[in-house]
Amino acid sequence: MITTSLEVAAQALSDGALVLLPTETVYGLAADASNPLAVAAIYRAKGRPSFNPLIAHVADLEAAQAIAVLGERALKLARAFWPGPLTLVAPIRAPELVCDLARAGLDTVAVRVPGHDLAREVLRGFGKPVVAPSANRSGRPSPTNLADALEETGFAVSAALDGGACAVGLESTVIAVLGGQLRLLRPGAVTRAQIEAVAGLLSDDQDASDAHRSPGRLTLHYAPDAPVRLNATDALPGEAILGFGAVGSGAFNLSPSGDLAEAAANLFALLRAADRLKPSAIAVAPIPNEGLGEAINDRLNRAAGFVG
Ligand code: TXA
Ligand code: MG
């Protein structure tokens, strides 16, 4: 089942089977976006509520424009950050290529061009959009290496590609580009400041319907089994500590030098490693909330069960 063959992976997608696909952010559980049966198998394997729409992955900007209506601001973002960890939500142009189930019935589609060579080669070989949510079971931390991906949803796939450890380690930034407005639906590796520098100000109308438009923003997403205690400066007896900088010099320091990119890349793998010790809780050191820290704190707040 573990394969290095792009042909085997592309053939599995054509057959309606699921594939573990490495990307630069996290491993995805991939399927043919146009095939409702294959998409249903993703929801089943993840135990995911069917109202949560999936991201369509394509090989390049041209393929993205074939499925989504990208306006001027969307195109600026696409040119600046693709291939890379940015997802754009825009009106759907080709509903037959990204089926209703994949979009959870919405008239919009989330699309991205992943920044991992292997992923783009599979997409090019397959020739059609591929939906790929993070390969974790619903509500668990996203897998950032093949072993963790296999442990989560390996039972459901007929091919698994090894792309090494994910360089970014956090899911893509999701931006809605609708009605000329930009809205941040999920913070990620591309920061708020980077987005605004390229395409102008984000709108700040986080109304209640946003929670529904991007259900990745549900509470208690990304949670390990152990409870998570934030902004800890020390471990209490029985706790494991996930450190940062000078806090928590143990095995699970996200970045001893205090580097946010390194902390993002290590976050999910170290959360899992700490969780395997079955501690009474996972204590997490304070992470500065600037730049990439916004996305790291977003995931940590969800792991701790706070509303974001
Ligand atoms: O980095 C990533 O984005 C990874 C890798 C595998 O590409 N994928 C990923 O997919 O994180 P997933 O399914 O776990 O997260 C998709 C996010 C969710 O928050 C979902 O609600 C949002 O994108 N989304 C998808 N389609 C949407 C739409 N039409 N409108 C609003 N939000 C949408
Ligand atoms: Mg996910």
CSV table of C-alpha atoms and ligand atoms in Angstrom, one decimal:
chain,number,residue,atom,x,y,z
A,1,MET,CA,0.0,0.0,0.0
A,2,ILE,CA,2.9,2.4,0.7
A,3,THR,CA,4.1,3.3,-2.7
A,4,THR,CA,6.5,5.7,-4.4
A,5,SER,CA,4.8,5.4,-7.7
A,6,LEU,CA,2.9,8.5,-8.9
A,7,GLU,CA,1.1,6.2,-11.4
A,8,VAL,CA,-0.2,3.9,-8.7
A,9,ALA,CA,-1.5,6.9,-6.7
A,10,ALA,CA,-3.1,8.5,-9.8
A,11,GLN,CA,-4.7,5.2,-10.8
A,12,ALA,CA,-6.1,4.7,-7.3
A,13,LEU,CA,-7.7,8.1,-7.5
A,14,SER,CA,-9.2,7.3,-10.9
A,15,ASP,CA,-10.6,4.0,-9.4
A,16,GLY,CA,-12.4,6.0,-6.7
A,17,ALA,CA,-10.1,4.9,-4.0
A,18,LEU,CA,-8.5,7.0,-1.2
A,19,VAL,CA,-4.8,8.0,-1.1
A,20,LEU,CA,-2.6,9.4,1.6
A,21,LEU,CA,-1.1,12.5,0.0
A,22,PRO,CA,1.8,14.5,1.4
A,23,THR,CA,1.6,18.3,1.2
A,24,GLU,CA,3.8,21.0,2.6
A,25,THR,CA,1.2,21.7,5.4
A,26,VAL,CA,-0.1,18.4,6.6
A,27,TYR,CA,-0.9,15.0,5.1
A,28,GLY,CA,-4.2,14.8,3.2
A,29,LEU,CA,-6.7,12.0,2.7
A,30,ALA,CA,-7.2,12.4,-1.0
A,31,ALA,CA,-10.0,11.5,-3.5
A,32,ASP,CA,-11.3,12.4,-6.9
A,33,ALA,CA,-13.3,15.6,-6.2
A,34,SER,CA,-15.9,14.7,-8.9
A,35,ASN,CA,-16.7,11.3,-7.5
A,36,PRO,CA,-19.4,11.5,-4.8
A,37,LEU,CA,-18.8,7.9,-3.7
A,38,ALA,CA,-15.1,8.5,-3.2
A,39,VAL,CA,-15.9,11.7,-1.3
A,40,ALA,CA,-18.4,9.9,0.9
A,41,ALA,CA,-15.6,7.4,1.7
A,42,ILE,CA,-13.5,10.4,3.0
A,43,TYR,CA,-16.3,11.6,5.3
A,44,ARG,CA,-16.8,8.0,6.6
A,45,ALA,CA,-13.1,7.4,7.2
A,46,LYS,CA,-12.7,10.7,9.1
A,47,GLY,CA,-16.0,10.4,10.9
A,48,ARG,CA,-16.5,14.0,9.7
A,49,PRO,CA,-19.8,15.9,9.8
A,50,SER,CA,-21.0,16.1,6.2
A,51,PHE,CA,-21.6,19.9,6.5
A,52,ASN,CA,-17.9,20.4,6.6
A,53,PRO,CA,-16.7,21.2,3.0
A,54,LEU,CA,-13.4,20.0,1.6
A,55,ILE,CA,-10.5,21.8,-0.2
A,56,ALA,CA,-10.0,21.0,-3.9
A,57,HIS,CA,-6.3,20.7,-4.7
A,58,VAL,CA,-5.1,21.5,-8.2
A,59,ALA,CA,-1.7,21.5,-10.0
A,60,ASP,CA,-1.6,25.2,-11.0
A,61,LEU,CA,-3.5,28.5,-11.3
A,62,GLU,CA,-5.0,27.6,-14.6
A,63,ALA,CA,-6.6,24.5,-13.1
A,64,ALA,CA,-7.9,26.6,-10.2
A,65,GLN,CA,-9.5,29.1,-12.6
A,66,ALA,CA,-11.3,26.2,-14.3
A,67,ILE,CA,-13.2,25.4,-11.1
A,68,ALA,CA,-13.4,28.7,-9.3
A,69,VAL,CA,-14.3,32.2,-10.3
A,70,LEU,CA,-11.2,34.2,-9.1
A,71,GLY,CA,-11.5,38.0,-9.1
A,72,GLU,CA,-8.7,40.5,-9.1
A,73,ARG,CA,-7.9,40.3,-5.4
A,74,ALA,CA,-8.0,36.5,-5.5
A,75,LEU,CA,-5.6,36.4,-8.4
A,76,LYS,CA,-3.1,38.7,-6.6
A,77,LEU,CA,-3.1,36.3,-3.7
A,78,ALA,CA,-2.8,33.2,-6.0
A,79,ARG,CA,0.1,34.7,-7.9
A,80,ALA,CA,1.9,35.7,-4.6
A,81,PHE,CA,1.4,32.5,-2.6
A,82,TRP,CA,0.8,29.5,-5.0
A,83,PRO,CA,2.1,26.9,-4.9
A,84,GLY,CA,1.9,27.2,-1.2
A,85,PRO,CA,-0.2,27.1,2.0
A,86,LEU,CA,-3.1,29.4,1.0
A,87,THR,CA,-6.6,28.3,0.3
A,88,LEU,CA,-9.1,30.6,-1.5
A,89,VAL,CA,-12.8,30.2,-1.1
A,90,ALA,CA,-14.6,31.6,-4.3
A,91,PRO,CA,-17.7,31.0,-6.3
A,92,ILE,CA,-17.8,27.6,-8.0
A,93,ARG,CA,-17.5,27.6,-11.8
A,94,ALA,CA,-17.4,23.8,-12.5
A,95,PRO,CA,-19.7,22.0,-10.0
A,96,GLU,CA,-19.2,18.7,-12.0
A,97,LEU,CA,-15.5,18.7,-11.2
A,98,VAL,CA,-16.0,19.3,-7.4
A,99,CYS,CA,-19.2,17.5,-6.5
A,100,ASP,CA,-21.9,18.8,-4.2
A,101,LEU,CA,-20.9,16.5,-1.4
A,102,ALA,CA,-17.3,17.8,-1.5
A,103,ARG,CA,-18.6,21.4,-1.2
A,104,ALA,CA,-21.2,20.4,1.4
A,105,GLY,CA,-23.8,21.8,-0.9
A,106,LEU,CA,-22.3,25.4,-0.9
A,107,ASP,CA,-22.2,27.5,-4.1
A,108,THR,CA,-18.5,28.2,-3.3
A,109,VAL,CA,-15.4,26.1,-3.5
A,110,ALA,CA,-12.2,26.1,-1.5
A,111,VAL,CA,-9.1,25.7,-3.8
A,112,ARG,CA,-5.4,25.5,-3.4
A,113,VAL,CA,-2.2,24.6,-5.3
A,114,PRO,CA,0.0,22.7,-2.8
A,115,GLY,CA,3.6,23.6,-2.4
A,116,HIS,CA,4.9,20.0,-2.3
A,117,ASP,CA,6.4,18.6,-5.6
A,118,LEU,CA,5.1,15.1,-5.1
A,119,ALA,CA,1.5,16.4,-4.5
A,120,ARG,CA,1.6,18.5,-7.6
A,121,GLU,CA,3.0,15.6,-9.7
A,122,VAL,CA,0.1,13.4,-8.6
A,123,LEU,CA,-2.4,16.2,-9.4
A,124,ARG,CA,-0.8,16.7,-12.8
A,125,GLY,CA,-0.8,12.9,-13.4
A,126,PHE,CA,-4.4,12.5,-12.4
A,127,GLY,CA,-5.5,15.6,-14.3
A,128,LYS,CA,-8.5,16.6,-12.2
A,129,PRO,CA,-9.1,18.3,-8.9
A,130,VAL,CA,-8.5,16.2,-5.8
A,131,VAL,CA,-10.2,16.9,-2.4
A,132,ALA,CA,-7.9,16.3,0.5
A,133,PRO,CA,-8.9,17.1,4.1
A,134,SER,CA,-6.2,16.6,6.7
A,135,ALA,CA,-5.8,12.8,7.1
A,136,ASN,CA,-6.7,12.7,10.8
A,137,ARG,CA,-9.9,11.3,12.1
A,138,SER,CA,-12.3,14.2,12.8
A,139,GLY,CA,-11.4,16.2,15.9
A,140,ARG,CA,-7.8,14.8,16.2
A,141,PRO,CA,-4.5,16.6,15.5
A,142,SER,CA,-3.5,16.6,11.8
A,143,PRO,CA,-0.8,14.2,10.7
A,144,THR,CA,2.5,15.8,9.7
A,145,ASN,CA,4.4,12.6,8.7
A,146,LEU,CA,3.4,9.3,6.9
A,147,ALA,CA,3.5,7.2,10.1
A,148,ASP,CA,1.0,9.5,11.9
A,149,ALA,CA,-1.2,9.6,8.7
A,150,LEU,CA,-1.2,5.8,8.5
A,151,GLU,CA,-2.2,5.5,12.1
A,152,GLU,CA,-5.1,7.9,11.6
A,153,THR,CA,-6.7,6.8,8.4
A,154,GLY,CA,-4.4,4.2,6.8
A,155,PHE,CA,-7.2,1.6,7.2
A,156,ALA,CA,-9.2,3.5,4.5
A,157,VAL,CA,-6.6,4.0,1.8
A,158,SER,CA,-5.4,1.9,-1.1
A,159,ALA,CA,-2.2,3.9,-1.7
A,160,ALA,CA,0.1,6.0,0.6
A,161,LEU,CA,2.9,8.3,-0.7
A,162,ASP,CA,5.8,9.2,1.6
A,163,GLY,CA,6.7,12.8,1.2
A,164,GLY,CA,8.7,13.1,4.4
A,165,ALA,CA,7.9,15.3,7.3
A,166,CYS,CA,5.7,18.3,6.4
A,167,ALA,CA,7.8,21.5,6.1
A,168,VAL,CA,5.0,23.8,7.4
A,169,GLY,CA,3.2,21.6,9.8
A,170,LEU,CA,0.0,23.6,10.1
A,171,GLU,CA,-3.0,23.6,7.7
A,172,SER,CA,-3.2,26.3,5.0
A,173,THR,CA,-4.6,29.8,5.6
A,174,VAL,CA,-8.2,29.9,4.4
A,175,ILE,CA,-9.4,33.2,2.8
A,176,ALA,CA,-12.9,33.8,1.4
A,177,VAL,CA,-12.8,36.0,-1.6
A,178,LEU,CA,-16.5,36.7,-2.1
A,179,GLY,CA,-18.3,39.9,-3.2
A,180,GLY,CA,-15.0,41.7,-3.5
A,181,GLN,CA,-14.3,41.2,0.2
A,182,LEU,CA,-11.5,39.2,1.8
A,183,ARG,CA,-12.2,37.4,5.0
A,184,LEU,CA,-9.8,35.2,7.1
A,185,LEU,CA,-11.7,32.0,7.7
A,186,ARG,CA,-8.7,30.0,9.2
A,187,PRO,CA,-5.4,31.5,10.2
A,188,GLY,CA,-2.5,29.5,8.8
A,189,ALA,CA,1.1,29.6,7.5
A,190,VAL,CA,0.5,32.6,5.3
A,191,THR,CA,0.0,35.4,7.9
A,192,ARG,CA,-2.6,38.1,8.1
A,193,ALA,CA,0.2,40.7,7.5
A,194,GLN,CA,1.4,38.8,4.3
A,195,ILE,CA,-2.2,38.7,3.0
A,196,GLU,CA,-2.8,42.4,3.6
A,197,ALA,CA,0.5,43.4,2.0
A,198,VAL,CA,-0.5,41.7,-1.2
A,199,ALA,CA,-4.3,42.2,-1.5
A,200,GLY,CA,-5.3,45.0,0.9
A,201,LEU,CA,-7.2,44.9,4.1
A,202,LEU,CA,-9.1,41.9,5.4
A,203,SER,CA,-12.8,42.6,6.3
A,204,ASP,CA,-13.5,42.3,9.9
A,205,ASP,CA,-17.2,41.2,9.8
A,206,GLN,CA,-16.8,37.9,11.6
A,207,ASP,CA,-20.6,37.3,11.8
A,208,ALA,CA,-22.1,34.2,13.3
A,209,SER,CA,-22.5,32.6,9.9
A,210,ASP,CA,-18.7,32.3,9.5
A,211,ALA,CA,-18.6,29.5,12.0
A,212,HIS,CA,-20.8,27.6,9.6
A,213,ARG,CA,-19.0,28.7,6.4
A,214,SER,CA,-15.7,27.3,7.7
A,215,PRO,CA,-16.5,24.6,10.2
A,216,GLY,CA,-12.7,24.0,10.6
A,217,ARG,CA,-13.4,26.8,13.1
A,218,LEU,CA,-15.4,24.5,15.4
A,219,THR,CA,-14.2,24.2,19.0
A,220,LEU,CA,-12.4,21.1,20.0
A,221,HIS,CA,-10.9,20.5,16.6
A,222,TYR,CA,-7.2,19.3,16.7
A,223,ALA,CA,-7.6,17.8,20.2
A,224,PRO,CA,-5.4,15.1,21.6
A,225,ASP,CA,-6.8,12.7,24.2
A,226,ALA,CA,-5.3,14.5,27.2
A,227,PRO,CA,-6.7,17.8,28.3
A,228,VAL,CA,-4.6,20.8,27.2
A,229,ARG,CA,-3.6,23.6,29.6
A,230,LEU,CA,-2.4,26.8,27.9
A,231,ASN,CA,0.0,29.5,28.9
A,232,ALA,CA,1.8,27.2,31.4
A,233,THR,CA,5.2,28.2,32.7
A,234,ASP,CA,5.8,24.8,34.5
A,235,ALA,CA,4.5,21.2,34.4
A,236,LEU,CA,2.4,20.1,37.4
A,237,PRO,CA,2.9,16.6,38.7
A,238,GLY,CA,1.6,14.1,36.1
A,239,GLU,CA,1.6,16.7,33.2
A,240,ALA,CA,3.7,16.7,30.1
A,241,ILE,CA,5.0,20.1,29.0
A,242,LEU,CA,5.0,21.3,25.5
A,243,GLY,CA,7.7,24.0,25.7
A,244,PHE,CA,8.7,27.1,23.7
A,245,GLY,CA,11.9,29.1,24.0
A,246,ALA,CA,13.2,29.0,27.5
A,247,VAL,CA,10.0,27.4,29.0
A,248,GLY,CA,10.0,23.7,29.2
A,249,SER,CA,13.4,22.4,28.2
A,250,GLY,CA,12.3,18.8,28.1
A,251,ALA,CA,11.8,16.4,25.1
A,252,PHE,CA,8.8,18.3,23.8
A,253,ASN,CA,10.1,21.8,23.2
A,254,LEU,CA,8.4,23.2,20.1
A,255,SER,CA,11.4,25.5,19.4
A,256,PRO,CA,14.2,26.0,22.0
A,257,SER,CA,15.3,29.1,20.1
A,258,GLY,CA,11.8,30.5,20.1
A,259,ASP,CA,11.4,30.3,16.3
A,260,LEU,CA,7.6,30.3,15.3
A,261,ALA,CA,8.1,28.5,12.0
A,262,GLU,CA,10.0,25.7,13.7
A,263,ALA,CA,7.2,25.6,16.4
A,264,ALA,CA,4.5,25.3,13.7
A,265,ALA,CA,6.3,22.5,12.0
A,266,ASN,CA,6.7,20.6,15.3
A,267,LEU,CA,3.3,21.3,16.8
A,268,PHE,CA,1.1,18.4,15.8
A,269,ALA,CA,3.9,15.7,16.0
A,270,LEU,CA,4.9,16.9,19.5
A,271,LEU,CA,1.2,17.1,20.7
A,272,ARG,CA,0.9,13.5,19.6
A,273,ALA,CA,4.1,12.4,21.2
A,274,ALA,CA,3.2,14.0,24.5
A,275,ASP,CA,-0.3,12.5,24.3
A,276,ARG,CA,1.2,9.0,23.9
A,277,LEU,CA,2.6,9.3,27.5
A,278,LYS,CA,-1.0,9.5,28.7
A,279,PRO,CA,-0.3,12.5,31.0
A,280,SER,CA,-2.9,14.0,33.3
A,281,ALA,CA,-2.7,17.0,31.0
A,282,ILE,CA,-0.5,18.6,28.4
A,283,ALA,CA,0.8,22.0,29.7
A,284,VAL,CA,1.7,24.3,26.8
A,285,ALA,CA,4.1,27.3,27.1
A,286,PRO,CA,2.9,30.7,26.1
A,287,ILE,CA,3.4,31.4,22.3
A,288,PRO,CA,3.6,35.0,21.2
A,289,ASN,CA,0.5,35.9,19.1
A,290,GLU,CA,2.3,37.7,16.3
A,291,GLY,CA,2.9,36.4,12.7
A,292,LEU,CA,2.6,32.6,12.5
A,293,GLY,CA,1.9,32.7,16.3
A,294,GLU,CA,-1.8,33.6,15.4
A,295,ALA,CA,-2.2,30.2,13.6
A,296,ILE,CA,-0.4,28.2,16.3
A,297,ASN,CA,-2.5,29.8,19.1
A,298,ASP,CA,-5.7,29.2,17.0
A,299,ARG,CA,-4.9,25.4,16.9
A,300,LEU,CA,-3.8,25.4,20.6
A,301,ASN,CA,-7.0,27.1,21.7
A,302,ARG,CA,-9.1,24.6,19.7
A,303,ALA,CA,-7.0,21.7,21.2
A,304,ALA,CA,-7.8,23.1,24.7
A,305,GLY,CA,-11.5,23.4,23.8
A,306,PHE,CA,-11.9,27.1,23.8
A,307,VAL,CA,-14.1,28.8,21.2
A,308,GLY,CA,-12.0,30.6,18.6
B,1,TXA,O1,-3.4,22.6,4.6
B,1,TXA,C1,-4.5,22.2,4.3
B,1,TXA,O2,-5.4,23.0,3.9
B,1,TXA,C2,-4.8,20.7,4.4
B,1,TXA,C3,-3.9,20.0,3.3
B,1,TXA,C4,-4.1,18.5,3.3
B,1,TXA,O3,-4.1,20.6,2.1
B,1,TXA,N1,-6.2,20.4,4.2
B,1,TXA,C5,-7.1,20.8,5.1
B,1,TXA,O4,-8.3,20.4,4.8
B,1,TXA,O5,-6.8,21.3,6.2
B,1,TXA,P1,-9.5,20.4,5.8
B,1,TXA,O6,-10.6,19.7,5.1
B,1,TXA,O7,-9.1,19.7,7.1
B,1,TXA,O8,-9.9,21.9,6.1
B,1,TXA,C6,-10.7,22.6,5.1
B,1,TXA,C7,-11.1,23.9,5.7
B,1,TXA,C8,-12.2,23.7,6.7
B,1,TXA,O9,-12.0,24.7,7.7
B,1,TXA,C9,-13.4,24.0,5.9
B,1,TXA,O10,-14.5,24.4,6.7
B,1,TXA,C10,-12.9,25.1,4.9
B,1,TXA,O11,-11.6,24.7,4.6
B,1,TXA,N2,-13.7,25.2,3.7
B,1,TXA,C11,-13.7,24.3,2.7
B,1,TXA,N3,-14.6,24.7,1.7
B,1,TXA,C12,-15.2,25.8,2.1
B,1,TXA,C13,-16.1,26.7,1.6
B,1,TXA,N4,-16.7,26.5,0.4
B,1,TXA,N5,-16.5,27.8,2.3
B,1,TXA,C14,-15.9,28.0,3.5
B,1,TXA,N6,-14.9,27.2,4.1
B,1,TXA,C15,-14.6,26.1,3.4
B,2,MG,MG,-8.5,19.2,9.4
